[in-house]
Amino acid sequence: MSINVLDPYKIGKMELKNRIVRSATWDGSADQSGVVTDASVAIYREVGRGGVGLIITGYAFVSASGRAKHGQYGIHTDAMIAGMRRLVEVAHEGGARIALQVAHAGAGADYQVCKDGVSPAVSEIAGLNRRHREMTGEEIESVIDDFRAAAVRAREAGFDAVEFHGAHGYLFGQFLSPIFNRRADRWGGSLGNRSRFHLAVVGKARQAVGEDFPMMMKFGVQDEKPHGLTLEEGLETARQLVAAGLDAIEVSAGVGNAMQVMREGEAERPYLRERAAAVKRAVSAPVICVGGIRSLGMAQSIVDSGDADLIAMCRPFIREPGLVARWLREETSPARCISCQKCFGAAQRGKTLACQQEVDANRRVG
């Protein structure tokens, strides 16, 4: 039977109007305490109207010690729920489903460094260019509970799903990677010990939110540095995560993140497709392929081949929030994004995320 990437799809009991996902995108729009702002709402209103099936929010920190960047959303207290409901409302008004991505940066908690704080790390790592200390067993259990509480808040805010950020070298990846995890207790050493944190979070969150609330993970299935997590270890962990209660896996990169994203002028290159296909062969849950996808034809090819069930993009929706709506109108030219990376450069400088190509063009017209 022919599969159309623009036809409806289900993750658990969450019904999507198509298989296209706006991957989690940090936009720098939250206030200093992590609360959603009017600028945040405007971003999600526009993406929600743009035809995408599922929006995954920019990562929200589950505890103050795990905050990664300025302008990052928070879901660490009940006070965050009201603002998060605003994102849900505008996404639903546009016909999209929306999942909250939740995260802890661990040793990558740059915000803490800026505050002269000490970041909580899985292990002490010589040469790591930031102040950090090894977490105690009690602190690990506390962070597990922070993720459980964040999943509950996501459900209470009306989100359709929650996604745990287990990629790009944040805390989940630090536990799983031998590069960062040098512990000699029950949280380190063997793959079973290194994956204990992942399975504890998924298990406790599943108990708290019930069987009907979809849970996903953006999963770094393989590290990008020597002596790190191997693909075989990542695939075994993916199998265990699905058995523990995950409803879908978005396949991404692990510690090191040395994999080259598409650059300006480069031909379309879905650089995580092979890894997504490996995960798809290993698990029964839906698999999301992200990274370097710019055309409807490529998206359709990935689904047709069975390499993944859904297609996620990030930068194309920064320039063109209505991309999927355009494709649905049979205006099927590729995304206008040229992979210049200037959008994130602007956000790093404290501005709300925006496509600088569009900003520059509008300035010239004005």
Short mmCIF file of C-alpha atoms in Angstrom, two decimals:
data_model
loop_
_atom_site.label_atom_id
_atom_site.label_comp_id
_atom_site.label_asym_id
_atom_site.label_seq_id
_atom_site.Cartn_x
_atom_site.Cartn_y
_atom_site.Cartn_z
CA MET A 1 0.00 0.00 0.00
CA SER A 2 1.34 3.43 -0.94
CA ILE A 3 2.15 5.76 1.98
CA ASN A 4 1.79 9.51 1.57
CA VAL A 5 3.89 11.54 4.00
CA LEU A 6 1.13 14.19 3.99
CA ASP A 7 -1.59 11.73 5.06
CA PRO A 8 -2.70 11.32 8.72
CA TYR A 9 -0.71 9.21 11.18
CA LYS A 10 -0.94 8.15 14.84
CA ILE A 11 1.63 7.99 17.63
CA GLY A 12 -0.06 6.00 20.33
CA LYS A 13 -3.46 7.63 20.66
CA MET A 14 -2.24 10.98 19.32
CA GLU A 15 -3.72 11.59 15.88
CA LEU A 16 -1.66 13.72 13.51
CA LYS A 17 -2.94 15.23 10.28
CA ASN A 18 0.31 14.29 8.52
CA ARG A 19 3.74 12.79 9.17
CA ILE A 20 5.68 16.07 9.16
CA VAL A 21 7.14 17.24 12.48
CA ARG A 22 8.56 20.62 13.46
CA SER A 23 11.57 19.40 15.43
CA ALA A 24 12.36 21.08 18.75
CA THR A 25 13.79 24.54 18.12
CA TRP A 26 15.23 26.85 20.77
CA ASP A 27 13.93 30.30 19.96
CA GLY A 28 15.30 32.43 22.81
CA SER A 29 11.90 34.01 23.51
CA ALA A 30 11.23 33.01 27.14
CA ASP A 31 11.70 35.59 29.88
CA GLN A 32 14.50 35.47 32.44
CA SER A 33 12.62 32.97 34.61
CA GLY A 34 11.70 30.69 31.70
CA VAL A 35 8.10 31.88 31.28
CA VAL A 36 6.43 31.93 27.85
CA THR A 37 6.12 35.45 26.40
CA ASP A 38 3.96 37.07 23.74
CA ALA A 39 6.87 36.57 21.33
CA SER A 40 6.80 32.83 22.10
CA VAL A 41 3.08 32.66 21.42
CA ALA A 42 3.49 34.45 18.08
CA ILE A 43 6.07 31.87 16.95
CA TYR A 44 3.84 28.91 17.77
CA ARG A 45 0.74 30.52 16.34
CA GLU A 46 2.50 30.90 13.00
CA VAL A 47 3.93 27.37 12.97
CA GLY A 48 0.59 25.93 14.10
CA ARG A 49 -1.13 27.51 11.12
CA GLY A 50 1.56 26.31 8.74
CA GLY A 51 0.22 22.82 8.10
CA VAL A 52 2.65 20.74 10.15
CA GLY A 53 1.26 17.63 11.87
CA LEU A 54 3.24 17.84 15.12
CA ILE A 55 5.18 20.67 16.75
CA ILE A 56 7.86 19.81 19.30
CA THR A 57 8.67 22.82 21.45
CA GLY A 58 12.09 24.20 22.16
CA TYR A 59 13.62 22.40 25.13
CA ALA A 60 12.30 23.30 28.58
CA PHE A 61 14.52 22.83 31.64
CA VAL A 62 13.15 20.50 34.31
CA SER A 63 15.18 22.02 37.15
CA ALA A 64 17.00 25.30 37.62
CA SER A 65 20.38 23.55 37.77
CA GLY A 66 19.80 22.10 34.30
CA ARG A 67 19.15 25.31 32.39
CA ALA A 68 21.23 25.54 29.22
CA LYS A 69 20.66 28.96 27.63
CA HIS A 70 19.12 32.38 28.03
CA GLY A 71 15.60 32.62 26.66
CA GLN A 72 15.01 28.92 27.35
CA TYR A 73 11.58 27.76 28.50
CA GLY A 74 11.15 26.35 31.99
CA ILE A 75 8.87 23.55 33.18
CA HIS A 76 10.51 23.21 36.59
CA THR A 77 7.62 24.58 38.65
CA ASP A 78 3.84 24.64 38.47
CA ALA A 79 4.07 28.38 37.81
CA MET A 80 5.20 27.55 34.26
CA ILE A 81 1.99 25.71 33.35
CA ALA A 82 -0.16 28.75 32.56
CA GLY A 83 2.30 30.08 30.01
CA MET A 84 2.73 26.68 28.43
CA ARG A 85 -1.04 26.45 27.98
CA ARG A 86 -0.79 29.49 25.72
CA LEU A 87 1.50 27.58 23.35
CA VAL A 88 -0.88 24.62 23.33
CA GLU A 89 -3.88 26.81 22.56
CA VAL A 90 -2.37 28.54 19.53
CA ALA A 91 -0.92 25.31 18.15
CA HIS A 92 -4.31 23.62 18.40
CA GLU A 93 -6.05 26.62 16.87
CA GLY A 94 -3.90 26.07 13.78
CA GLY A 95 -4.71 22.37 13.63
CA ALA A 96 -1.36 21.04 14.85
CA ARG A 97 -0.61 18.72 17.72
CA ILE A 98 2.13 19.83 20.11
CA ALA A 99 4.63 18.02 22.34
CA LEU A 100 6.72 19.60 25.09
CA GLN A 101 10.41 18.77 24.95
CA VAL A 102 11.95 18.57 28.43
CA ALA A 103 15.65 18.61 29.21
CA HIS A 104 18.45 18.88 31.74
CA ALA A 105 21.81 20.12 30.47
CA GLY A 106 23.95 18.45 33.14
CA ALA A 107 27.57 19.48 32.67
CA GLY A 108 26.40 21.56 29.72
CA ALA A 109 24.41 23.93 31.93
CA ASP A 110 25.96 27.09 30.48
CA TYR A 111 23.47 29.31 32.28
CA GLN A 112 24.85 28.14 35.60
CA VAL A 113 28.40 28.86 34.47
CA CYS A 114 27.37 32.41 33.56
CA LYS A 115 26.03 32.77 37.10
CA ASP A 116 29.37 31.49 38.55
CA GLY A 117 27.59 28.33 39.56
CA VAL A 118 28.80 24.74 39.45
CA SER A 119 27.04 22.46 37.01
CA PRO A 120 25.86 19.03 38.18
CA ALA A 121 27.66 16.38 36.12
CA VAL A 122 27.49 12.62 35.81
CA SER A 123 31.23 12.47 36.55
CA GLU A 124 34.13 14.83 37.00
CA ILE A 125 35.89 15.14 33.64
CA ALA A 126 39.44 16.43 33.44
CA GLY A 127 39.81 19.31 31.03
CA LEU A 128 36.11 20.13 30.85
CA ASN A 129 35.95 23.87 30.31
CA ARG A 130 33.31 24.68 32.92
CA ARG A 131 32.90 24.34 36.67
CA HIS A 132 31.20 21.07 37.51
CA ARG A 133 30.98 18.33 40.12
CA GLU A 134 29.83 14.72 40.20
CA MET A 135 26.21 14.28 41.22
CA THR A 136 25.40 12.20 44.27
CA GLY A 137 23.02 9.26 44.07
CA GLU A 138 20.40 11.32 45.87
CA GLU A 139 20.76 14.14 43.34
CA ILE A 140 20.32 11.68 40.46
CA GLU A 141 17.11 10.39 41.99
CA SER A 142 15.95 13.98 42.43
CA VAL A 143 16.53 14.80 38.75
CA ILE A 144 14.64 11.64 37.75
CA ASP A 145 11.74 12.97 39.78
CA ASP A 146 12.14 16.37 38.11
CA PHE A 147 11.60 14.71 34.72
CA ARG A 148 8.58 12.84 36.07
CA ALA A 149 7.10 16.08 37.39
CA ALA A 150 7.81 17.84 34.08
CA ALA A 151 5.92 15.14 32.17
CA VAL A 152 2.97 15.58 34.52
CA ARG A 153 3.04 19.35 34.02
CA ALA A 154 3.11 18.83 30.25
CA ARG A 155 -0.05 16.77 30.49
CA GLU A 156 -1.70 19.31 32.81
CA ALA A 157 -0.85 22.14 30.40
CA GLY A 158 -2.71 20.31 27.64
CA PHE A 159 0.20 19.11 25.54
CA ASP A 160 -0.52 16.12 23.32
CA ALA A 161 2.78 14.42 24.22
CA VAL A 162 6.12 14.91 25.96
CA GLU A 163 9.56 14.41 24.44
CA PHE A 164 12.65 13.78 26.59
CA HIS A 165 15.79 15.39 25.17
CA GLY A 166 18.21 12.47 25.10
CA ALA A 167 20.57 13.78 22.41
CA HIS A 168 23.32 16.33 21.72
CA GLY A 169 25.32 15.58 24.86
CA TYR A 170 22.83 16.78 27.46
CA LEU A 171 22.28 14.86 30.71
CA PHE A 172 20.71 11.72 29.23
CA GLY A 173 23.58 11.44 26.76
CA GLN A 174 26.15 12.11 29.49
CA PHE A 175 24.83 9.15 31.47
CA LEU A 176 24.87 6.84 28.46
CA SER A 177 28.27 7.86 27.06
CA PRO A 178 31.51 6.33 28.40
CA ILE A 179 33.15 9.65 27.53
CA PHE A 180 31.21 11.44 30.28
CA ASN A 181 30.16 8.57 32.54
CA ARG A 182 33.15 7.42 34.61
CA ARG A 183 31.10 6.40 37.64
CA ALA A 184 31.88 3.25 39.62
CA ASP A 185 28.43 2.89 41.22
CA ARG A 186 25.10 1.56 39.93
CA TRP A 187 24.86 4.46 37.45
CA GLY A 188 28.11 3.74 35.60
CA GLY A 189 30.23 1.06 33.99
CA SER A 190 28.18 -1.47 32.02
CA LEU A 191 25.59 -0.45 29.43
CA GLY A 192 22.91 -1.66 31.82
CA ASN A 193 24.13 0.76 34.46
CA ARG A 194 24.69 3.66 32.05
CA SER A 195 21.15 3.29 30.68
CA ARG A 196 19.61 3.03 34.15
CA PHE A 197 18.87 6.78 34.24
CA HIS A 198 16.98 6.65 30.92
CA LEU A 199 14.87 3.69 31.96
CA ALA A 200 14.14 5.14 35.40
CA VAL A 201 12.90 8.42 33.88
CA VAL A 202 10.71 6.68 31.32
CA GLY A 203 9.36 4.19 33.84
CA LYS A 204 8.48 6.76 36.51
CA ALA A 205 7.04 9.20 33.99
CA ARG A 206 4.88 6.49 32.47
CA GLN A 207 3.50 5.59 35.87
CA ALA A 208 2.73 9.24 36.56
CA VAL A 209 1.06 10.24 33.28
CA GLY A 210 -0.76 6.99 32.51
CA GLU A 211 -0.77 4.74 29.48
CA ASP A 212 -2.64 7.09 27.14
CA PHE A 213 -0.25 10.07 27.20
CA PRO A 214 2.38 9.68 24.44
CA MET A 215 6.01 9.86 25.50
CA MET A 216 8.85 10.25 23.01
CA MET A 217 12.60 10.73 23.16
CA LYS A 218 15.03 12.60 20.95
CA PHE A 219 17.74 9.99 21.20
CA GLY A 220 21.45 10.26 20.43
CA VAL A 221 21.86 6.69 19.24
CA GLN A 222 25.62 6.99 18.69
CA ASP A 223 28.37 9.29 19.93
CA GLU A 224 30.43 11.37 17.52
CA LYS A 225 33.77 10.82 19.28
CA PRO A 226 36.06 7.79 19.69
CA HIS A 227 35.46 5.58 22.74
CA GLY A 228 31.91 6.85 23.07
CA LEU A 229 28.51 5.19 22.79
CA THR A 230 28.50 2.71 19.92
CA LEU A 231 25.63 2.23 17.51
CA GLU A 232 25.08 -1.30 18.83
CA GLU A 233 24.78 0.03 22.39
CA GLY A 234 22.43 2.75 21.23
CA LEU A 235 20.18 0.28 19.44
CA GLU A 236 20.01 -1.97 22.50
CA THR A 237 19.09 1.01 24.65
CA ALA A 238 16.41 2.04 22.15
CA ARG A 239 14.84 -1.42 22.42
CA GLN A 240 14.78 -1.16 26.21
CA LEU A 241 13.28 2.33 26.10
CA VAL A 242 10.40 1.19 23.94
CA ALA A 243 9.82 -1.78 26.24
CA ALA A 244 9.79 0.64 29.19
CA GLY A 245 7.04 2.77 27.68
CA LEU A 246 8.32 5.11 24.95
CA ASP A 247 5.85 5.63 22.09
CA ALA A 248 8.27 7.06 19.50
CA ILE A 249 11.97 7.81 18.98
CA GLU A 250 13.38 10.81 17.12
CA VAL A 251 16.85 9.70 16.03
CA SER A 252 19.64 12.22 16.49
CA ALA A 253 23.34 12.55 17.35
CA GLY A 254 24.99 11.87 20.68
CA VAL A 255 27.92 13.29 22.62
CA GLY A 256 30.34 15.27 20.50
CA ASN A 257 27.84 16.28 17.85
CA ALA A 258 30.68 16.41 15.32
CA MET A 259 28.34 15.29 12.54
CA GLN A 260 28.21 18.05 9.97
CA VAL A 261 24.81 19.60 9.47
CA MET A 262 23.94 20.92 6.04
CA ARG A 263 25.81 24.10 5.18
CA GLU A 264 24.96 26.96 2.88
CA GLY A 265 24.99 25.92 -0.77
CA GLU A 266 25.22 22.19 -0.03
CA ALA A 267 22.94 19.71 -1.78
CA GLU A 268 20.18 18.16 0.30
CA ARG A 269 21.69 15.53 2.60
CA PRO A 270 19.62 13.66 5.22
CA TYR A 271 22.66 12.96 7.37
CA LEU A 272 20.88 10.87 10.02
CA ARG A 273 18.90 8.68 7.65
CA GLU A 274 21.06 5.58 8.05
CA ARG A 275 20.89 5.78 11.83
CA ALA A 276 17.13 6.28 11.73
CA ALA A 277 16.86 3.21 9.51
CA ALA A 278 18.92 1.19 11.98
CA VAL A 279 16.65 2.21 14.86
CA LYS A 280 13.58 1.48 12.73
CA ARG A 281 14.83 -2.08 12.21
CA ALA A 282 15.46 -2.47 15.93
CA VAL A 283 12.22 -1.21 17.50
CA SER A 284 8.49 -1.58 17.02
CA ALA A 285 7.64 2.05 17.90
CA PRO A 286 7.40 4.85 15.31
CA VAL A 287 10.74 6.40 14.30
CA ILE A 288 11.24 10.05 13.35
CA CYS A 289 14.06 11.00 10.97
CA VAL A 290 15.51 14.51 11.35
CA GLY A 291 18.44 16.37 9.84
CA GLY A 292 19.15 17.85 6.42
CA ILE A 293 15.74 17.19 4.86
CA ARG A 294 14.63 20.02 2.59
CA SER A 295 12.20 18.60 0.03
CA LEU A 296 8.91 16.76 -0.12
CA GLY A 297 10.51 14.24 -2.44
CA MET A 298 13.22 13.37 0.08
CA ALA A 299 10.67 13.14 2.89
CA GLN A 300 8.55 10.81 0.80
CA SER A 301 11.58 8.71 -0.14
CA ILE A 302 12.55 8.16 3.50
CA VAL A 303 9.04 7.00 4.40
CA ASP A 304 8.64 4.90 1.24
CA SER A 305 11.91 3.08 1.95
CA GLY A 306 10.83 2.21 5.48
CA ASP A 307 13.79 4.08 6.97
CA ALA A 308 11.45 6.10 9.20
CA ASP A 309 7.76 6.70 9.86
CA LEU A 310 7.79 10.48 10.27
CA ILE A 311 9.94 13.34 9.00
CA ALA A 312 11.20 16.21 11.19
CA MET A 313 12.73 19.52 10.18
CA CYS A 314 13.92 22.54 12.11
CA ARG A 315 15.58 25.34 10.13
CA PRO A 316 13.18 25.16 7.14
CA PHE A 317 10.32 26.15 9.45
CA ILE A 318 12.27 29.12 10.81
CA ARG A 319 12.34 30.64 7.35
CA GLU A 320 9.05 29.22 6.13
CA PRO A 321 6.54 28.33 8.89
CA GLY A 322 3.90 27.62 6.22
CA LEU A 323 6.06 25.13 4.29
CA VAL A 324 3.71 22.16 4.72
CA ALA A 325 0.66 24.24 3.79
CA ARG A 326 2.48 25.21 0.61
CA TRP A 327 3.23 21.58 -0.18
CA LEU A 328 -0.40 20.70 0.44
CA ARG A 329 -1.33 23.31 -2.18
CA GLU A 330 0.89 21.30 -4.57
CA GLU A 331 3.51 24.03 -4.61
CA THR A 332 6.14 21.39 -4.00
CA SER A 333 9.44 23.16 -4.55
CA PRO A 334 11.96 22.52 -1.73
CA ALA A 335 12.14 24.61 1.41
CA ARG A 336 13.62 28.07 0.88
CA CYS A 337 16.05 27.56 3.79
CA ILE A 338 19.64 27.74 2.50
CA SER A 339 21.21 26.30 5.68
CA CYS A 340 23.22 29.45 6.40
CA GLN A 341 22.91 29.05 10.21
CA LYS A 342 22.40 32.81 10.65
CA CYS A 343 19.08 32.24 12.43
CA PHE A 344 20.79 30.66 15.44
CA GLY A 345 23.58 33.18 15.34
CA ALA A 346 21.06 35.97 15.90
CA ALA A 347 19.43 34.08 18.79
CA GLN A 348 22.81 33.52 20.43
CA ARG A 349 23.21 37.30 20.46
CA GLY A 350 20.02 37.65 22.52
CA LYS A 351 17.53 38.22 19.73
CA THR A 352 14.43 36.09 19.18
CA LEU A 353 15.08 33.39 16.61
CA ALA A 354 14.32 34.49 13.04
CA CYS A 355 15.52 33.78 9.52
CA GLN A 356 18.08 36.47 8.78
CA GLN A 357 17.67 35.95 5.02
CA GLU A 358 14.05 37.08 5.37
CA VAL A 359 14.98 39.89 7.76
CA ASP A 360 17.63 41.18 5.36
CA ALA A 361 15.27 40.93 2.35
CA ASN A 362 12.55 42.86 4.18
CA ARG A 363 15.06 45.50 5.21
CA ARG A 364 16.15 45.96 1.60
CA VAL A 365 12.52 46.27 0.46
CA GLY A 366 11.76 48.74 3.25
#
